[in-house]
Structures are given as C-alpha cells and as structure tokens.
C-alpha cells in the first residue's frame, strides 16, 4: 500500500534518535505516575499489616513505642490514599501535583522508618526511587494549577465549613457530650456534615442543637458543591469523547505521540497505520464536518488550528515523537511545518505534497521528508503494468 511509505519515512528519519527517545520514555511522565501508584498501594497494604502486627524490624527496634508504630501505620493508609489522588493529578503534568507527590513520598519514607516492620522498608526503598524519578522528570510537570471559579468556591466552602464546625463545637464543648478536645470537635464536624452521626458526640443544650442544625446545613451544602465541582469535569470529559474531541487533561496525558496535522485525502489511511494511543489528530474547525468517521472510532481528535502556536503547545508538540502534515492544501501545510519547527526544532516532520512542485518548498519550510502520493502512485502503476515488483 503506497500510504505505508509515509510511515516508512517516519521510521527511517527517527531511527537515529531511538536511544534518546527510549530514555525519554523511561523517564517520562507515565513512569512517574505508575511508580507513585505502586507506592500508594504498598503504603496502604503495609499500613494495614503494621496495625495488626506487633513484630518490629530494623535499627529502631525497641526505640519506637508500639503506639507510635500503630499511629504511623494508620497515617500510612491515609497517605497512600492521598498518593493515589495525587497520582491521578500527576497525569495532567501540573507542578502543584508534582510538589504534592514529592511531599507525600517524603512522608511515606518517614512513616515506613517509624513503622519498623519487615514489610515497611520495601515501601521506603520504592518511595526513594520514585522521588529520584520525579526529580529527573521535574521539567515534564510544568503546568500551572488552573482551577475554575466553581472549584475554588467549592474548596473555600468545604474548608470554611470544617473550620466553622470545629471551632464552634470546641467553643461550645461544655454543651456537648463527647466533645472535649479539638480532635473531638473535628470528628463531630465530619460525622455531622456527612450526615453519618454515630451518636457518640451529641448536643445536650438548645444552643448546641441549633449549632448542630447550622453545621448540617452548611456542611451538606458545601460538600454538595464540592461533589458538583468534581463531577462536572467528568461529565464534560464524557461529552467531549462522544463528540470526538479531546480535553486539555487528555492532551496533557499524551507523551511520545505522533501529531497528525490537518485532515485530507491521506488522513484516514495514515490513521489506520497508527495506534490510537500513539497519536493526536489536530484539525481546524473548517474540517470538523469530516470528523464523524474519526469520532466513531474514538480517535483522539483535537479541534484547533494546526498553524497556531498555542494549539500546538496544547497538543504536546514538546513531548511528541514526530509530526505528519498531510492536508490537501500545500500552503497550509508549509505554514504548519514552519510553526512546528519554531515550537520544536528537533522533532521529526514528514509532509505530504499534493502538488509535486511544492515538495522542495515544504523541505525549505523545515520538513525532514516530503512524500508526493501522486508520484508514488504513478510509479507503482507503471511498475505493475510492466510487471515490476
């Protein structure tokens, strides 16, 4: 099939960079995410094991009290769950997620040492290794934290509700049964705002009951707002998948992929040769009517101008392995090649020239390889007619 030569051109021009690319993949964002997930799961399992085991191991045997070890086991479970959440956010490449993960991994190392268990030291070792990977890949986590107004409001609402309930309950502690310390007040606020209400922290005066009513109203409202702020992006993600477009979060997760710029007569054939998880199709709004076939196959489509700097940055031009420029407009392709070269001078660029005389122009624009499908097709026709291979 003649279109395979487009892919063959990519493989030929990128072969000399295989070593560097493999190293980049090894130290890529995905490795950091999966290592963090592994540490999180081990931290949870180890914490549970330490809670049920009195045996100690290591240089701190006999030094750390049993109560402190169990507390470290309990906190390790919480830290593990927080690491799982942090790992999910790491996929977006946010600097805030990177910092949070580094802090949590440091806490995990400390907890593993305090636990003084034979099962805790592997967690410490893996945590240190993950920290090293995160440090080496820190440049891949450079996106600023971009919270929506709703998410900021939800964060403020939840924090305010917890602060209001904790301080109020502690101030009115003499009017409550089972509330004596700040920990008791915080516990009371959580079980009240979440409507669990175990009954071990209860109001005994009218003033305390009115305060409890206010905690329920404020707490339920704030937690409801927070859930909405979390669920809305997930719904948006599902809608964008249904419409055949990608969100910024999905784009940020792509690494070492192939960017296919434009939608032309060659595009479907090129897409057939690439793995869905290994590409991003960038098409302008004018070509959206051509997208239904791509949407039906759930191809990763990003609707944006392929010649726009910001669009290429969002599509991960700095993390991409190669670029294929193959629309039916050679002038647009030349501008796209120039833009790609400006954003990433080292990336491999393969372009398809609709008109044979435009091939040298695309090369001057910065394409490493230019393929002319018409010329290739004509050559194959002649070879077939004359009985060639």
XYZ file of C-alpha atoms in Angstrom:
389
model
C 0.000 0.000 0.000
C 1.518 3.277 -1.107
C 0.463 5.153 2.014
C 2.734 2.933 4.074
C 5.640 4.911 2.669
C 4.551 7.878 4.744
C 5.022 5.770 7.867
C 8.226 4.268 6.494
C 9.584 7.783 6.091
C 8.937 8.484 9.775
C 10.643 5.280 10.848
C 13.655 5.994 8.634
C 14.161 9.566 9.837
C 13.657 8.748 13.532
C 15.872 5.668 13.742
C 18.919 7.686 14.764
C 17.016 9.084 17.729
C 15.748 5.785 19.096
C 18.204 5.728 22.003
C 17.331 9.213 23.154
C 13.620 8.577 22.722
C 13.742 5.374 24.784
C 15.460 7.253 27.583
C 12.815 9.951 27.375
C 10.065 7.323 27.577
C 11.785 5.629 30.505
C 11.928 8.907 32.358
C 8.560 10.028 31.071
C 5.514 11.151 32.943
C 3.816 7.763 32.776
C 6.643 6.043 34.645
C 6.430 8.601 37.447
C 2.656 8.136 37.664
C 2.782 4.350 37.809
C 5.588 4.331 40.361
C 3.535 6.702 42.524
C 0.528 4.390 42.236
C 2.699 1.435 43.256
C 3.995 3.296 46.312
C 0.445 4.309 47.236
C -0.848 0.736 47.126
C 2.155 -0.613 49.042
C 1.769 2.124 51.658
C -1.864 1.164 52.225
C -1.123 -2.561 52.452
C 1.884 -2.003 54.705
C -0.071 0.312 56.992
C -2.777 -2.300 57.432
C -0.150 -5.004 58.073
C 1.610 -2.909 60.731
C -1.681 -2.213 62.515
C -2.175 -5.940 63.011
C 1.436 -6.966 63.678
C 3.414 -6.288 66.893
C 6.703 -7.521 65.386
C 9.415 -4.943 64.753
C 12.408 -4.939 62.435
C 15.311 -2.612 61.727
C 17.659 -0.257 63.602
C 14.808 1.385 65.521
C 13.639 -1.879 67.102
C 12.905 -1.218 70.757
C 13.194 2.537 70.312
C 9.813 3.303 68.745
C 6.854 2.765 71.056
C 4.097 0.414 69.948
C 1.528 3.225 69.953
C 3.673 5.388 67.683
C 4.197 2.479 65.279
C 0.469 1.879 65.045
C -0.167 5.576 64.540
C 2.358 5.537 61.694
C 0.551 2.535 60.212
C -2.777 4.353 60.379
C -1.330 7.523 58.834
C 0.360 5.429 56.110
C -3.057 4.238 54.950
C -4.255 7.844 54.689
C -1.032 8.895 52.921
C -1.488 6.027 50.470
C -4.960 7.206 49.501
C -3.685 10.771 49.123
C -0.892 9.466 46.873
C -3.467 7.755 44.674
C -5.293 11.057 44.251
C -2.000 12.825 43.609
C -1.026 10.213 41.000
C -4.245 10.872 39.105
C -3.427 14.566 39.010
C 0.188 13.875 38.001
C -1.074 12.709 34.613
C -2.052 16.290 33.787
C 1.560 17.466 34.255
C 0.713 20.066 36.902
C 3.550 21.435 39.006
C 1.278 21.513 42.083
C 0.632 17.768 41.735
C 4.384 17.165 41.422
C 5.095 19.120 44.604
C 2.293 17.380 46.498
C 3.599 13.974 45.406
C 7.160 14.798 46.466
C 5.899 15.854 49.926
C 3.714 12.756 50.299
C 6.539 10.435 49.212
C 8.820 12.047 51.797
C 6.136 11.460 54.431
C 5.843 7.845 53.255
C 9.568 7.293 53.763
C 9.336 8.719 57.290
C 6.294 6.579 58.112
C 7.994 3.441 56.807
C 11.013 4.071 59.029
C 8.842 4.712 62.085
C 6.805 1.569 61.424
C 9.993 -0.508 61.881
C 8.476 -3.504 60.127
C 9.989 -6.014 57.721
C 7.294 -5.039 55.198
C 7.784 -1.288 55.554
C 11.347 -0.959 54.270
C 10.489 -2.013 50.688
C 7.995 0.863 50.709
C 10.735 3.250 51.809
C 13.075 1.960 49.078
C 10.454 2.283 46.341
C 9.483 5.738 47.617
C 13.079 6.926 47.375
C 13.353 5.516 43.843
C 10.139 7.287 42.855
C 11.451 10.540 44.314
C 14.548 10.200 42.145
C 12.392 9.665 39.025
C 10.245 12.679 39.916
C 13.315 14.860 40.324
C 14.697 13.699 36.965
C 11.355 14.363 35.239
C 10.511 17.618 37.022
C 10.587 19.549 33.738
C 7.676 17.445 32.480
C 5.467 18.799 35.258
C 5.391 22.472 34.398
C 1.701 23.273 34.020
C 0.247 25.827 36.390
C -2.685 24.897 38.590
C -5.760 26.097 36.717
C -8.834 25.911 38.952
C -12.227 27.050 37.766
C -14.274 29.540 39.770
C -16.577 26.714 40.856
C -13.677 24.579 42.069
C -12.180 27.476 44.035
C -15.579 28.222 45.559
C -16.013 24.545 46.475
C -12.583 24.429 48.130
C -13.293 27.559 50.144
C -16.761 26.293 51.089
C -15.536 22.920 52.355
C -12.616 24.449 54.270
C -14.875 27.096 55.763
C -17.496 24.538 56.805
C -14.899 22.343 58.522
C -13.334 25.337 60.272
C -16.730 26.677 61.351
C -17.864 23.324 62.748
C -14.573 22.529 64.512
C -14.113 25.928 66.167
C -17.790 26.224 67.070
C -18.020 22.748 68.576
C -14.847 23.273 70.583
C -16.104 26.641 71.845
C -19.424 25.051 72.874
C -17.820 21.820 74.111
C -19.491 22.114 77.530
C -22.840 21.923 75.728
C -21.895 18.640 74.033
C -21.472 15.106 75.271
C -18.309 13.511 73.860
C -16.586 16.731 72.727
C -13.603 17.725 74.854
C -10.671 18.337 72.504
C -10.111 19.867 69.069
C -9.863 16.341 67.686
C -13.284 15.561 69.150
C -14.644 18.786 67.634
C -13.226 17.955 64.212
C -14.615 14.412 64.451
C -18.037 15.806 65.414
C -17.962 18.168 62.412
C -17.114 15.382 59.956
C -19.803 12.954 61.122
C -22.388 15.745 61.328
C -21.674 17.398 57.960
C -21.561 13.995 56.259
C -24.875 13.068 57.994
C -23.329 9.871 59.411
C -23.928 10.776 63.069
C -22.721 7.852 65.168
C -24.322 9.321 68.283
C -21.158 9.434 70.408
C -20.868 13.243 70.091
C -24.251 14.827 70.707
C -25.618 18.245 71.782
C -27.242 18.464 75.238
C -28.466 22.090 75.209
C -30.758 24.100 72.936
C -27.900 26.312 71.809
C -25.808 23.280 70.862
C -28.721 21.761 68.938
C -29.210 24.965 66.935
C -25.488 24.988 66.211
C -25.726 21.347 65.026
C -28.525 22.315 62.645
C -26.333 25.064 61.179
C -23.405 22.620 60.766
C -25.661 20.203 58.890
C -26.949 22.932 56.559
C -23.523 24.470 55.907
C -21.728 21.128 55.693
C -24.165 19.389 53.352
C -24.302 22.457 51.078
C -20.518 22.790 50.869
C -19.932 19.075 50.302
C -22.643 19.079 47.635
C -20.903 21.982 45.887
C -17.595 20.131 46.078
C -19.061 16.960 44.583
C -20.582 19.001 41.757
C -17.224 20.631 41.047
C -15.614 17.187 40.825
C -18.352 15.501 38.809
C -18.773 18.292 36.255
C -15.309 17.802 34.682
C -16.008 14.063 34.425
C -19.297 14.752 32.612
C -17.507 17.215 30.348
C -14.915 14.566 29.607
C -17.594 12.074 28.583
C -19.286 14.656 26.352
C -16.049 15.557 24.614
C -15.353 11.875 23.991
C -18.820 11.492 22.482
C -18.217 14.493 20.225
C -14.806 13.213 19.159
C -12.670 15.964 20.696
C -10.053 15.972 23.456
C -9.902 17.944 26.689
C -6.780 19.704 27.950
C -6.362 16.972 30.561
C -6.405 14.249 27.911
C -3.925 16.194 25.803
C -1.627 16.637 28.795
C -1.557 12.869 29.297
C -0.140 12.257 25.813
C 3.586 11.610 25.697
C 5.890 10.430 22.896
C 2.957 10.559 20.464
C 2.604 11.418 16.761
C 0.827 14.637 15.792
C -1.194 14.430 12.583
C -1.894 17.980 11.436
C -4.815 18.623 9.114
C -7.424 16.373 7.574
C -7.028 15.444 3.893
C -7.373 12.573 1.479
C -4.444 10.758 3.091
C -5.512 11.200 6.712
C -7.687 8.099 7.143
C -5.028 5.884 5.569
C -2.351 7.364 7.832
C -4.554 6.923 10.904
C -5.113 3.264 10.017
C -1.369 2.707 10.353
C -1.027 4.334 13.770
C -2.067 3.123 17.196
C -4.870 5.185 18.753
C -2.841 5.605 21.947
C 0.123 6.862 19.932
C -1.342 9.855 18.098
C -3.250 13.125 18.293
C -5.178 14.348 15.252
C -5.241 18.155 15.074
C -7.831 19.515 12.648
C -9.151 23.049 12.057
C -12.808 23.905 12.652
C -13.393 24.040 8.896
C -12.667 20.307 8.707
C -14.996 19.312 11.574
C -17.677 18.006 9.179
C -15.159 15.351 8.081
C -14.731 14.040 11.640
C -17.649 11.577 12.102
C -15.587 8.574 10.878
C -12.830 9.510 13.322
C -15.332 10.080 16.135
C -16.939 6.693 15.561
C -13.551 5.045 16.075
C -12.962 7.201 19.180
C -9.762 8.610 17.703
C -8.037 11.308 19.761
C -9.153 14.449 17.906
C -8.210 17.991 18.901
C -10.156 20.674 17.031
C -7.777 23.623 16.619
C -5.758 25.497 14.023
C -2.669 23.358 13.225
C -0.745 26.543 12.343
C -1.383 28.185 15.735
C 1.445 28.205 18.294
C -0.856 27.855 21.300
C -2.751 24.967 19.703
C 0.448 23.015 19.063
C 1.625 23.671 22.627
C -1.661 22.314 23.983
C -1.340 19.280 21.702
C 2.059 18.497 23.266
C 4.449 19.454 20.486
C 7.270 19.492 23.052
C 6.531 15.871 24.033
C 5.656 14.456 20.607
C 7.842 11.939 18.774
C 7.035 13.032 15.220
C 4.672 15.161 13.152
C 2.802 14.236 9.978
C 1.490 17.162 7.917
C -0.899 15.824 5.295
C -3.820 18.097 4.487
C -4.873 18.817 0.887
C -3.563 22.403 0.980
C 0.211 22.657 0.455
C 0.270 26.325 1.507
C -1.370 25.495 4.845
C 0.963 22.540 5.253
C 4.008 24.766 4.693
C 2.799 27.192 7.369
C 2.131 24.275 9.718
C 5.663 22.942 9.145
C 7.139 26.380 9.872
C 5.118 26.612 13.100
C 6.188 23.132 14.191
C 9.836 23.943 13.548
C 9.525 27.102 15.631
C 7.945 25.263 18.569
C 10.194 22.174 18.445
C 13.295 22.411 16.206
C 14.402 18.832 16.968
C 11.210 16.936 16.132
C 10.888 14.777 13.013
C 8.483 16.280 10.452
C 7.082 14.371 7.476
C 4.889 16.231 4.974
C 2.773 15.143 2.029
C 2.835 17.373 -1.064
C -0.386 17.408 -3.068
C 1.447 19.035 -5.978
C 4.857 17.654 -6.857
C 6.403 21.102 -7.461
C 5.604 22.064 -3.849
C 7.842 19.355 -2.396
C 11.020 21.495 -2.317
C 9.060 24.335 -0.717
C 7.924 22.078 2.108
C 11.521 20.952 2.598
C 12.669 24.556 2.782
C 9.916 25.190 5.334
C 11.539 22.571 7.566
C 10.143 19.143 6.669
C 12.656 16.315 7.124
C 10.934 14.179 4.499
C 8.416 15.120 1.808
C 6.244 12.437 0.231
C 4.338 13.039 -3.023
C 1.488 10.486 -3.115
C 0.665 11.175 -6.762
C 4.239 10.461 -7.851
C 4.391 7.317 -5.729
C 1.069 6.148 -7.126
C 2.174 6.796 -10.699
C 5.412 4.907 -10.175
C 3.559 1.929 -8.719
C 1.115 1.903 -11.654
C 3.975 1.788 -14.150
C 5.793 -0.906 -12.168
C 2.632 -3.001 -12.023
C 1.936 -2.508 -15.747
C 5.474 -3.507 -16.687
C 5.477 -6.467 -14.341
C 7.810 -4.926 -11.771
C 7.850 -5.724 -8.080
